[in-house]
mmCIF file of N, CA and C in Angstrom:
data_model
loop_
_atom_site.group_PDB
_atom_site.id
_atom_site.type_symbol
_atom_site.label_atom_id
_atom_site.label_comp_id
_atom_site.label_asym_id
_atom_site.label_seq_id
_atom_site.Cartn_x
_atom_site.Cartn_y
_atom_site.Cartn_z
ATOM 1 N N MET W 1 -21.803 -11.462 70.542
ATOM 2 C CA MET W 1 -20.578 -11.163 69.534
ATOM 3 C C MET W 1 -21.139 -11.516 67.413
ATOM 4 N N ALA W 2 -21.837 -12.442 68.333
ATOM 5 C CA ALA W 2 -22.862 -12.795 67.312
ATOM 6 C C ALA W 2 -23.839 -12.246 66.872
ATOM 7 N N LEU W 3 -24.557 -12.002 67.791
ATOM 8 C CA LEU W 3 -25.377 -11.204 67.214
ATOM 9 C C LEU W 3 -25.234 -9.589 67.281
ATOM 10 N N GLU W 4 -24.595 -9.097 68.222
ATOM 11 C CA GLU W 4 -24.214 -7.784 67.817
ATOM 12 C C GLU W 4 -23.873 -7.133 66.076
ATOM 13 N N GLY W 5 -22.704 -8.815 65.418
ATOM 14 C CA GLY W 5 -22.637 -8.647 64.375
ATOM 15 C C GLY W 5 -24.609 -8.956 63.325
ATOM 16 N N THR W 6 -23.890 -9.657 63.383
ATOM 17 C CA THR W 6 -26.375 -10.498 63.117
ATOM 18 C C THR W 6 -27.380 -8.731 63.437
ATOM 19 N N ALA W 7 -27.167 -7.885 64.437
ATOM 20 C CA ALA W 7 -27.426 -7.053 63.937
ATOM 21 C C ALA W 7 -26.596 -6.138 63.712
ATOM 22 N N ALA W 8 -25.816 -6.159 62.707
ATOM 23 C CA ALA W 8 -25.716 -4.826 62.314
ATOM 24 C C ALA W 8 -25.822 -5.276 60.764
ATOM 25 N N ARG W 9 -24.990 -6.224 60.614
ATOM 26 C CA ARG W 9 -25.541 -7.432 59.255
ATOM 27 C C ARG W 9 -26.700 -6.779 58.567
ATOM 28 N N MET W 10 -28.329 -7.172 59.649
ATOM 29 C CA MET W 10 -29.555 -6.385 59.507
ATOM 30 C C MET W 10 -29.712 -4.693 59.021
ATOM 31 N N ALA W 11 -29.561 -3.854 59.845
ATOM 32 C CA ALA W 11 -28.777 -2.764 59.543
ATOM 33 C C ALA W 11 -28.480 -1.931 58.273
ATOM 34 N N ALA W 12 -27.231 -3.285 58.128
ATOM 35 C CA ALA W 12 -27.127 -2.462 56.652
ATOM 36 C C ALA W 12 -27.944 -3.004 56.008
ATOM 37 N N GLU W 13 -29.108 -4.022 55.725
ATOM 38 C CA GLU W 13 -30.382 -4.354 54.606
ATOM 39 C C GLU W 13 -31.046 -3.830 54.941
ATOM 40 N N ARG W 14 -31.481 -3.238 55.899
ATOM 41 C CA ARG W 14 -33.095 -2.582 56.454
ATOM 42 C C ARG W 14 -32.806 -1.241 57.023
ATOM 43 N N ARG W 15 -32.244 -0.895 56.831
ATOM 44 C CA ARG W 15 -31.935 0.704 57.810
ATOM 45 C C ARG W 15 -32.483 1.637 56.355
ATOM 46 N N ASN W 16 -33.346 2.488 57.205
ATOM 47 C CA ASN W 16 -34.247 3.419 56.716
ATOM 48 C C ASN W 16 -33.076 4.921 57.166
ATOM 49 N N SER W 17 -33.561 6.370 56.183
ATOM 50 C CA SER W 17 -33.068 7.411 56.328
ATOM 51 C C SER W 17 -33.523 7.514 57.653
ATOM 52 N N HIS W 18 -33.944 7.286 58.688
ATOM 53 C CA HIS W 18 -34.669 8.437 60.138
ATOM 54 C C HIS W 18 -33.197 7.414 60.647
ATOM 55 N N ASP W 19 -33.064 5.815 60.086
ATOM 56 C CA ASP W 19 -32.499 5.481 61.458
ATOM 57 C C ASP W 19 -30.574 4.792 60.837
ATOM 58 N N LEU W 20 -29.680 6.136 59.726
ATOM 59 C CA LEU W 20 -29.022 6.761 59.615
ATOM 60 C C LEU W 20 -28.926 8.219 61.066
ATOM 61 N N ILE W 21 -30.272 8.786 60.542
ATOM 62 C CA ILE W 21 -30.065 10.100 61.128
ATOM 63 C C ILE W 21 -29.835 9.876 63.004
ATOM 64 N N LEU W 22 -30.203 8.673 63.136
ATOM 65 C CA LEU W 22 -30.480 8.404 64.486
ATOM 66 C C LEU W 22 -28.138 8.101 64.280
ATOM 67 N N LEU W 23 -28.568 7.251 63.863
ATOM 68 C CA LEU W 23 -27.391 6.812 63.745
ATOM 69 C C LEU W 23 -25.932 8.194 63.932
ATOM 70 N N ARG W 24 -26.491 8.847 63.341
ATOM 71 C CA ARG W 24 -25.053 9.626 62.729
ATOM 72 C C ARG W 24 -25.245 10.600 64.155
ATOM 73 N N ARG W 25 -26.318 10.860 64.105
ATOM 74 C CA ARG W 25 -26.372 12.044 65.836
ATOM 75 C C ARG W 25 -25.585 10.865 67.612
ATOM 76 N N ALA W 26 -25.592 9.419 67.362
ATOM 77 C CA ALA W 26 -24.873 9.173 68.861
ATOM 78 C C ALA W 26 -23.858 9.273 68.222
ATOM 79 N N MET W 27 -23.127 9.154 66.464
ATOM 80 C CA MET W 27 -21.558 9.140 66.281
ATOM 81 C C MET W 27 -21.394 10.540 66.120
ATOM 82 N N GLY W 28 -22.184 11.172 66.287
ATOM 83 C CA GLY W 28 -22.087 12.836 67.161
ATOM 84 C C GLY W 28 -21.461 13.103 68.402
ATOM 85 N N ARG W 29 -22.628 12.723 69.388
ATOM 86 C CA ARG W 29 -22.400 12.307 70.550
ATOM 87 C C ARG W 29 -21.146 12.099 71.461
ATOM 88 N N LEU W 30 -20.862 10.709 70.692
ATOM 89 C CA LEU W 30 -19.688 10.189 71.047
ATOM 90 C C LEU W 30 -18.534 10.735 70.988
ATOM 91 N N ASP W 31 -18.371 11.438 70.071
ATOM 92 C CA ASP W 31 -17.494 11.857 69.239
ATOM 93 C C ASP W 31 -17.236 13.428 70.429
ATOM 94 N N ALA W 32 -18.983 13.666 71.316
ATOM 95 C CA ALA W 32 -17.674 15.083 72.254
ATOM 96 C C ALA W 32 -17.708 14.391 72.803
ATOM 97 N N VAL W 33 -17.300 13.289 73.083
ATOM 98 C CA VAL W 33 -17.272 12.476 75.202
ATOM 99 C C VAL W 33 -15.870 12.520 74.798
ATOM 100 N N THR W 34 -15.558 13.055 76.513
ATOM 101 C CA THR W 34 -13.903 13.075 76.621
ATOM 102 C C THR W 34 -14.142 11.709 77.551
ATOM 103 N N THR W 35 -12.334 11.084 76.801
ATOM 104 C CA THR W 35 -11.850 9.579 78.181
ATOM 105 C C THR W 35 -12.016 9.481 79.689
ATOM 106 N N ASP W 36 -12.432 11.918 80.024
ATOM 107 C CA ASP W 36 -12.402 11.498 81.720
ATOM 108 C C ASP W 36 -13.550 11.441 81.784
ATOM 109 N N ASP W 37 -14.865 10.671 81.040
ATOM 110 C CA ASP W 37 -15.952 10.722 81.349
ATOM 111 C C ASP W 37 -16.358 10.107 81.393
ATOM 112 N N ILE W 38 -15.706 8.439 82.684
ATOM 113 C CA ILE W 38 -16.411 6.921 81.577
ATOM 114 C C ILE W 38 -18.057 6.514 81.949
ATOM 115 N N ASP W 39 -18.086 7.493 82.647
ATOM 116 C CA ASP W 39 -20.271 7.211 82.408
ATOM 117 C C ASP W 39 -20.601 8.097 81.411
ATOM 118 N N ALA W 40 -20.484 9.250 80.940
ATOM 119 C CA ALA W 40 -20.000 9.814 79.246
ATOM 120 C C ALA W 40 -19.990 8.536 78.366
ATOM 121 N N MET W 41 -18.664 7.937 78.888
ATOM 122 C CA MET W 41 -18.641 7.329 77.496
ATOM 123 C C MET W 41 -18.797 5.536 77.304
ATOM 124 N N VAL W 42 -19.665 5.348 79.169
ATOM 125 C CA VAL W 42 -20.720 4.478 78.811
ATOM 126 C C VAL W 42 -21.908 4.715 78.237
ATOM 127 N N ARG W 43 -22.354 5.447 78.095
ATOM 128 C CA ARG W 43 -23.851 5.987 77.909
ATOM 129 C C ARG W 43 -23.864 6.020 76.467
ATOM 130 N N GLY W 44 -23.023 6.386 75.974
ATOM 131 C CA GLY W 44 -23.882 7.251 74.460
ATOM 132 C C GLY W 44 -22.867 5.358 73.832
ATOM 133 N N ASN W 45 -21.993 5.029 74.426
ATOM 134 C CA ASN W 45 -21.833 3.321 74.012
ATOM 135 C C ASN W 45 -22.892 3.069 73.860
ATOM 136 N N ARG W 46 -23.709 2.202 73.965
ATOM 137 C CA ARG W 46 -24.868 2.484 74.981
ATOM 138 C C ARG W 46 -26.025 2.597 73.702
ATOM 139 N N GLN W 47 -26.551 4.182 73.818
ATOM 140 C CA GLN W 47 -27.070 4.525 73.253
ATOM 141 C C GLN W 47 -26.503 4.310 71.088
ATOM 142 N N PHE W 48 -24.981 4.681 70.831
ATOM 143 C CA PHE W 48 -24.552 3.649 69.472
ATOM 144 C C PHE W 48 -25.785 2.624 69.823
ATOM 145 N N HIS W 49 -25.162 1.338 70.181
ATOM 146 C CA HIS W 49 -25.667 0.678 69.804
ATOM 147 C C HIS W 49 -27.036 -0.050 70.684
ATOM 148 N N THR W 50 -28.008 0.994 70.311
ATOM 149 C CA THR W 50 -29.295 0.374 70.708
ATOM 150 C C THR W 50 -29.787 1.308 69.107
ATOM 151 N N ALA W 51 -29.361 2.555 68.966
ATOM 152 C CA ALA W 51 -29.489 2.929 67.123
ATOM 153 C C ALA W 51 -29.428 1.711 65.619
ATOM 154 N N VAL W 52 -27.946 1.030 66.732
ATOM 155 C CA VAL W 52 -27.480 -0.042 65.326
ATOM 156 C C VAL W 52 -28.536 -1.605 65.815
ATOM 157 N N TRP W 53 -29.202 -1.484 67.456
ATOM 158 C CA TRP W 53 -30.437 -2.909 66.614
ATOM 159 C C TRP W 53 -31.358 -2.201 66.459
ATOM 160 N N ARG W 54 -31.705 -0.934 66.970
ATOM 161 C CA ARG W 54 -33.455 -0.180 66.384
ATOM 162 C C ARG W 54 -33.066 -0.738 64.603
ATOM 163 N N ALA W 55 -32.139 -0.686 64.435
ATOM 164 C CA ALA W 55 -31.980 -0.436 62.827
ATOM 165 C C ALA W 55 -31.741 -1.328 61.744
ATOM 166 N N SER W 56 -32.244 -2.805 62.596
ATOM 167 C CA SER W 56 -32.024 -3.469 62.273
ATOM 168 C C SER W 56 -34.013 -3.827 61.588
ATOM 169 N N HIS W 57 -34.284 -3.825 62.545
ATOM 170 C CA HIS W 57 -35.696 -3.791 62.254
ATOM 171 C C HIS W 57 -36.455 -5.046 62.422
ATOM 172 N N ASN W 58 -35.731 -5.831 63.855
ATOM 173 C CA ASN W 58 -35.937 -7.366 64.091
ATOM 174 C C ASN W 58 -36.345 -7.082 65.172
ATOM 175 N N MET W 59 -37.503 -6.849 66.003
ATOM 176 C CA MET W 59 -37.552 -7.452 67.417
ATOM 177 C C MET W 59 -37.537 -8.759 68.141
ATOM 178 N N SER W 60 -37.491 -9.650 67.218
ATOM 179 C CA SER W 60 -36.527 -10.778 68.806
ATOM 180 C C SER W 60 -35.638 -10.160 69.103
ATOM 181 N N LEU W 61 -34.570 -9.614 67.056
ATOM 182 C CA LEU W 61 -33.273 -9.556 68.715
ATOM 183 C C LEU W 61 -32.972 -8.224 69.226
ATOM 184 N N ILE W 62 -33.536 -7.643 68.773
ATOM 185 C CA ILE W 62 -33.484 -6.436 69.854
ATOM 186 C C ILE W 62 -34.402 -6.725 71.403
ATOM 187 N N ASP W 63 -35.130 -7.644 71.326
ATOM 188 C CA ASP W 63 -35.036 -8.382 72.331
ATOM 189 C C ASP W 63 -33.861 -8.789 73.277
ATOM 190 N N LEU W 64 -33.285 -9.582 71.989
ATOM 191 C CA LEU W 64 -32.524 -10.848 72.801
ATOM 192 C C LEU W 64 -31.616 -9.686 72.691
ATOM 193 N N LEU W 65 -30.951 -8.459 72.631
ATOM 194 C CA LEU W 65 -29.252 -7.877 73.001
ATOM 195 C C LEU W 65 -30.275 -7.190 73.989
ATOM 196 N N GLU W 66 -31.493 -6.691 74.057
ATOM 197 C CA GLU W 66 -31.843 -6.134 75.571
ATOM 198 C C GLU W 66 -31.364 -6.065 76.729
ATOM 199 N N ARG W 67 -32.497 -8.180 75.938
ATOM 200 C CA ARG W 67 -31.767 -8.738 77.591
ATOM 201 C C ARG W 67 -30.301 -8.978 78.049
ATOM 202 N N LEU W 68 -29.426 -9.696 77.092
ATOM 203 C CA LEU W 68 -28.688 -9.805 77.504
ATOM 204 C C LEU W 68 -27.542 -8.093 77.313
ATOM 205 N N ASP W 69 -28.352 -7.040 76.879
ATOM 206 C CA ASP W 69 -27.373 -6.013 77.893
ATOM 207 C C ASP W 69 -27.819 -5.568 79.683
ATOM 208 N N LEU W 70 -29.321 -6.521 79.745
ATOM 209 C CA LEU W 70 -29.705 -5.636 80.871
ATOM 210 C C LEU W 70 -28.610 -6.877 81.810
ATOM 211 N N HIS W 71 -28.380 -7.967 81.734
ATOM 212 C CA HIS W 71 -26.871 -8.915 82.320
ATOM 213 C C HIS W 71 -26.149 -8.483 82.489
ATOM 214 N N LEU W 72 -25.159 -8.006 81.730
ATOM 215 C CA LEU W 72 -24.250 -7.908 81.020
ATOM 216 C C LEU W 72 -23.657 -6.090 82.237
ATOM 217 N N VAL W 73 -24.511 -4.532 82.182
ATOM 218 C CA VAL W 73 -24.928 -3.422 82.874
ATOM 219 C C VAL W 73 -23.660 -3.666 83.982
ATOM 220 N N ARG W 74 -24.393 -5.140 85.250
ATOM 221 C CA ARG W 74 -23.900 -5.256 86.103
ATOM 222 C C ARG W 74 -22.628 -5.168 86.665
ATOM 223 N N TYR W 75 -21.866 -6.252 85.024
ATOM 224 C CA TYR W 75 -19.702 -5.650 85.551
ATOM 225 C C TYR W 75 -19.193 -4.629 85.225
ATOM 226 N N PRO W 76 -19.457 -4.148 86.937
ATOM 227 C CA PRO W 76 -18.588 -2.541 86.853
ATOM 228 C C PRO W 76 -17.404 -2.165 85.891
ATOM 229 N N ALA W 77 -16.635 -2.722 85.193
ATOM 230 C CA ALA W 77 -15.432 -2.247 85.184
ATOM 231 C C ALA W 77 -15.782 -2.517 83.537
ATOM 232 N N SER W 78 -15.624 -0.814 82.741
ATOM 233 C CA SER W 78 -15.610 -1.356 81.413
ATOM 234 C C SER W 78 -14.808 -1.046 80.896
ATOM 235 N N THR W 79 -14.558 -1.774 80.284
ATOM 236 C CA THR W 79 -13.372 -1.475 79.161
ATOM 237 C C THR W 79 -12.974 -0.280 78.578
ATOM 238 N N LEU W 80 -13.702 0.466 78.284
ATOM 239 C CA LEU W 80 -14.067 1.846 77.586
ATOM 240 C C LEU W 80 -13.017 2.555 78.090
ATOM 241 N N GLY W 81 -11.895 2.735 79.612
ATOM 242 C CA GLY W 81 -11.451 3.432 79.527
ATOM 243 C C GLY W 81 -9.943 2.368 79.534
ATOM 244 N N THR W 82 -9.484 1.087 79.504
ATOM 245 C CA THR W 82 -8.774 1.409 78.447
ATOM 246 C C THR W 82 -7.677 2.250 77.479
ATOM 247 N N PRO W 83 -6.469 2.210 77.782
ATOM 248 C CA PRO W 83 -5.810 3.291 76.970
ATOM 249 C C PRO W 83 -5.677 3.017 75.628
ATOM 250 N N GLY W 84 -6.427 3.962 75.546
ATOM 251 C CA GLY W 84 -6.830 3.414 73.102
ATOM 252 C C GLY W 84 -7.834 2.429 72.942
ATOM 253 N N ARG W 85 -8.998 2.736 74.039
ATOM 254 C CA ARG W 85 -9.947 1.231 74.120
ATOM 255 C C ARG W 85 -11.251 3.174 73.053
ATOM 256 N N TRP W 86 -11.089 3.482 73.781
ATOM 257 C CA TRP W 86 -11.715 4.872 73.135
ATOM 258 C C TRP W 86 -11.839 5.561 72.022
ATOM 259 N N GLU W 87 -10.461 5.159 71.228
ATOM 260 C CA GLU W 87 -11.114 5.948 69.582
ATOM 261 C C GLU W 87 -10.885 5.055 69.037
ATOM 262 N N ARG W 88 -10.323 3.446 69.121
ATOM 263 C CA ARG W 88 -10.300 2.461 68.670
ATOM 264 C C ARG W 88 -11.975 2.222 68.602
ATOM 265 N N SER W 89 -12.574 1.839 70.032
ATOM 266 C CA SER W 89 -13.623 1.565 70.023
ATOM 267 C C SER W 89 -15.022 2.729 68.522
ATOM 268 N N ASN W 90 -13.953 4.213 68.109
ATOM 269 C CA ASN W 90 -15.009 5.415 68.004
ATOM 270 C C ASN W 90 -14.700 4.760 66.130
ATOM 271 N N GLY W 91 -12.981 4.349 66.268
ATOM 272 C CA GLY W 91 -13.793 4.080 64.812
ATOM 273 C C GLY W 91 -13.999 3.321 64.281
ATOM 274 N N HIS W 92 -14.661 1.580 65.034
ATOM 275 C CA HIS W 92 -15.147 0.754 65.252
ATOM 276 C C HIS W 92 -16.123 1.415 64.806
ATOM 277 N N HIS W 93 -16.303 2.243 65.037
ATOM 278 C CA HIS W 93 -18.863 2.558 65.689
ATOM 279 C C HIS W 93 -18.128 3.216 63.375
ATOM 280 N N ARG W 94 -17.527 3.854 63.751
ATOM 281 C CA ARG W 94 -17.798 4.922 62.227
ATOM 282 C C ARG W 94 -17.245 4.100 61.053
ATOM 283 N N ALA W 95 -16.817 3.066 61.702
ATOM 284 C CA ALA W 95 -16.687 2.008 60.367
ATOM 285 C C ALA W 95 -18.000 1.563 60.496
ATOM 286 N N ILE W 96 -19.023 0.912 61.315
ATOM 287 C CA ILE W 96 -19.803 0.509 61.289
ATOM 288 C C ILE W 96 -21.034 1.328 60.704
ATOM 289 N N VAL W 97 -21.392 2.620 61.190
ATOM 290 C CA VAL W 97 -22.255 3.870 60.415
ATOM 291 C C VAL W 97 -21.636 3.623 59.385
ATOM 292 N N GLU W 98 -20.400 4.059 58.330
ATOM 293 C CA GLU W 98 -20.035 3.945 57.064
ATOM 294 C C GLU W 98 -20.212 2.617 55.995
ATOM 295 N N ALA W 99 -20.809 1.489 57.052
ATOM 296 C CA ALA W 99 -21.011 0.165 56.160
ATOM 297 C C ALA W 99 -22.626 0.101 55.622
ATOM 298 N N ILE W 100 -22.691 0.893 56.886
ATOM 299 C CA ILE W 100 -24.453 0.691 56.718
ATOM 300 C C ILE W 100 -25.405 1.394 56.263
ATOM 301 N N GLU W 101 -24.278 2.823 56.098
ATOM 302 C CA GLU W 101 -24.694 3.798 54.492
ATOM 303 C C GLU W 101 -24.425 2.793 53.585
ATOM 304 N N ALA W 102 -23.710 2.796 53.496
ATOM 305 C CA ALA W 102 -23.066 1.536 51.975
ATOM 306 C C ALA W 102 -24.186 0.451 51.820
ATOM 307 N N ARG W 103 -25.076 -0.225 53.099
ATOM 308 C CA ARG W 103 -25.701 -1.287 52.553
ATOM 309 C C ARG W 103 -25.013 -2.365 52.135
ATOM 310 N N ASP W 104 -23.628 -2.371 53.417
ATOM 311 C CA ASP W 104 -22.675 -3.602 53.184
ATOM 312 C C ASP W 104 -23.002 -4.626 54.504
ATOM 313 N N GLY W 105 -23.561 -5.314 54.156
ATOM 314 C CA GLY W 105 -24.139 -6.112 55.398
ATOM 315 C C GLY W 105 -22.988 -6.670 56.075
ATOM 316 N N ASP W 106 -21.971 -7.472 54.574
ATOM 317 C CA ASP W 106 -20.447 -7.974 54.851
ATOM 318 C C ASP W 106 -19.360 -7.030 56.120
ATOM 319 N N GLY W 107 -19.335 -5.924 56.268
ATOM 320 C CA GLY W 107 -18.834 -4.489 56.396
ATOM 321 C C GLY W 107 -19.116 -4.334 57.110
ATOM 322 N N ALA W 108 -20.618 -4.629 57.848
ATOM 323 C CA ALA W 108 -20.852 -3.936 59.396
ATOM 324 C C ALA W 108 -21.175 -5.400 60.178
ATOM 325 N N GLU W 109 -21.001 -6.163 59.462
ATOM 326 C CA GLU W 109 -21.233 -7.514 60.679
ATOM 327 C C GLU W 109 -19.569 -7.600 60.891
ATOM 328 N N LYS W 110 -18.996 -7.363 59.947
ATOM 329 C CA LYS W 110 -17.313 -8.121 60.318
ATOM 330 C C LYS W 110 -16.955 -6.534 61.553
ATOM 331 N N TYR W 111 -17.288 -5.560 60.832
ATOM 332 C CA TYR W 111 -16.944 -4.135 61.523
ATOM 333 C C TYR W 111 -17.664 -4.029 63.041
ATOM 334 N N ALA W 112 -18.293 -5.171 63.367
ATOM 335 C CA ALA W 112 -19.240 -5.320 64.929
ATOM 336 C C ALA W 112 -18.769 -6.357 65.361
ATOM 337 N N VAL W 113 -18.336 -7.451 64.568
ATOM 338 C CA VAL W 113 -17.808 -8.451 65.735
ATOM 339 C C VAL W 113 -16.272 -8.377 65.400
ATOM 340 N N THR W 114 -15.769 -7.419 64.866
ATOM 341 C CA THR W 114 -13.887 -7.489 65.931
ATOM 342 C C THR W 114 -14.488 -6.456 66.461
ATOM 343 N N HIS W 115 -15.426 -5.345 66.964
ATOM 344 C CA HIS W 115 -15.664 -4.506 67.719
ATOM 345 C C HIS W 115 -15.938 -5.103 69.675
ATOM 346 N N PHE W 116 -16.943 -5.715 68.912
ATOM 347 C CA PHE W 116 -16.620 -6.918 70.415
ATOM 348 C C PHE W 116 -16.279 -8.326 70.758
ATOM 349 N N THR W 117 -14.900 -8.576 69.584
ATOM 350 C CA THR W 117 -14.428 -9.360 70.196
ATOM 351 C C THR W 117 -13.131 -8.447 71.277
ATOM 352 N N GLU W 118 -13.360 -7.474 70.458
ATOM 353 C CA GLU W 118 -11.306 -7.117 71.036
ATOM 354 C C GLU W 118 -11.719 -6.301 72.677
ATOM 355 N N ALA W 119 -13.622 -5.851 73.480
ATOM 356 C CA ALA W 119 -14.465 -6.412 74.006
ATOM 357 C C ALA W 119 -13.401 -6.491 75.028
ATOM 358 N N ARG W 120 -14.554 -8.662 73.912
ATOM 359 C CA ARG W 120 -14.014 -9.833 75.675
ATOM 360 C C ARG W 120 -12.608 -9.675 75.890
ATOM 361 N N ASP W 121 -12.214 -9.248 75.123
ATOM 362 C CA ASP W 121 -10.492 -9.806 74.948
ATOM 363 C C ASP W 121 -9.915 -8.604 76.283
ATOM 364 N N ILE W 122 -10.086 -8.235 76.259
ATOM 365 C CA ILE W 122 -9.866 -6.893 77.606
ATOM 366 C C ILE W 122 -11.116 -7.059 78.985
ATOM 367 N N ARG W 123 -11.979 -7.174 78.631
ATOM 368 C CA ARG W 123 -12.693 -7.855 80.126
ATOM 369 C C ARG W 123 -12.467 -8.912 80.430
ATOM 370 N N LEU W 124 -11.638 -10.475 79.416
ATOM 371 C CA LEU W 124 -10.828 -11.132 80.561
ATOM 372 C C LEU W 124 -9.697 -11.317 80.223
ATOM 373 N N SER W 125 -8.901 -10.058 79.948
ATOM 374 C CA SER W 125 -7.650 -9.504 80.654
ATOM 375 C C SER W 125 -7.986 -8.165 82.425
ATOM 376 N N LEU W 126 -9.013 -7.962 81.826
ATOM 377 C CA LEU W 126 -9.584 -7.416 83.514
ATOM 378 C C LEU W 126 -9.755 -8.679 84.387
ATOM 379 N N PHE W 127 -10.153 -9.663 83.635
ATOM 380 C CA PHE W 127 -10.573 -10.596 85.014
ATOM 381 C C PHE W 127 -9.673 -11.457 86.054
ATOM 382 N N ASP W 128 -8.835 -11.226 84.143
ATOM 383 C CA ASP W 128 -7.233 -11.781 84.973
ATOM 384 C C ASP W 128 -6.522 -11.090 86.175
ATOM 385 N N GLU W 129 -6.634 -10.106 86.187
ATOM 386 C CA GLU W 129 -5.774 -9.301 86.612
ATOM 387 C C GLU W 129 -6.319 -8.337 88.099
ATOM 388 N N SER W 130 -7.707 -9.063 88.626
ATOM 389 C CA SER W 130 -8.821 -9.061 89.261
ATOM 390 C C SER W 130 -8.809 -10.229 90.116
ATOM 391 N N ILE W 131 -7.959 -11.571 89.290
ATOM 392 C CA ILE W 131 -7.566 -12.716 90.883
ATOM 393 C C ILE W 131 -6.649 -12.803 91.261
#
């Protein structure tokens, strides 16, 4: 959560016009995904977050997030399939993009942390249900 929040903050501070194009395209792809295609949801979500990371222009942070992503991808259940999560997630994504566009580092970080806090809480609930 802290790394993703930092990436969003840095993206707001360092982004360029090319980064904004990539973020808007990623958001457009997310808007086109339906909730009956979990693979497309996961793929689109990963593409969106990768675009935020790259917009941070911080190679050390990107490296950490990519390595962390390699470990997290092994979890078979996605929080995105939880009822209502896809819509809330895309609302968070939209807010992150708007904050990055506005160069609002505080807002971008806040929305990213909120987004990942909710994902963490859902993941913990899924874990509790499985034991």
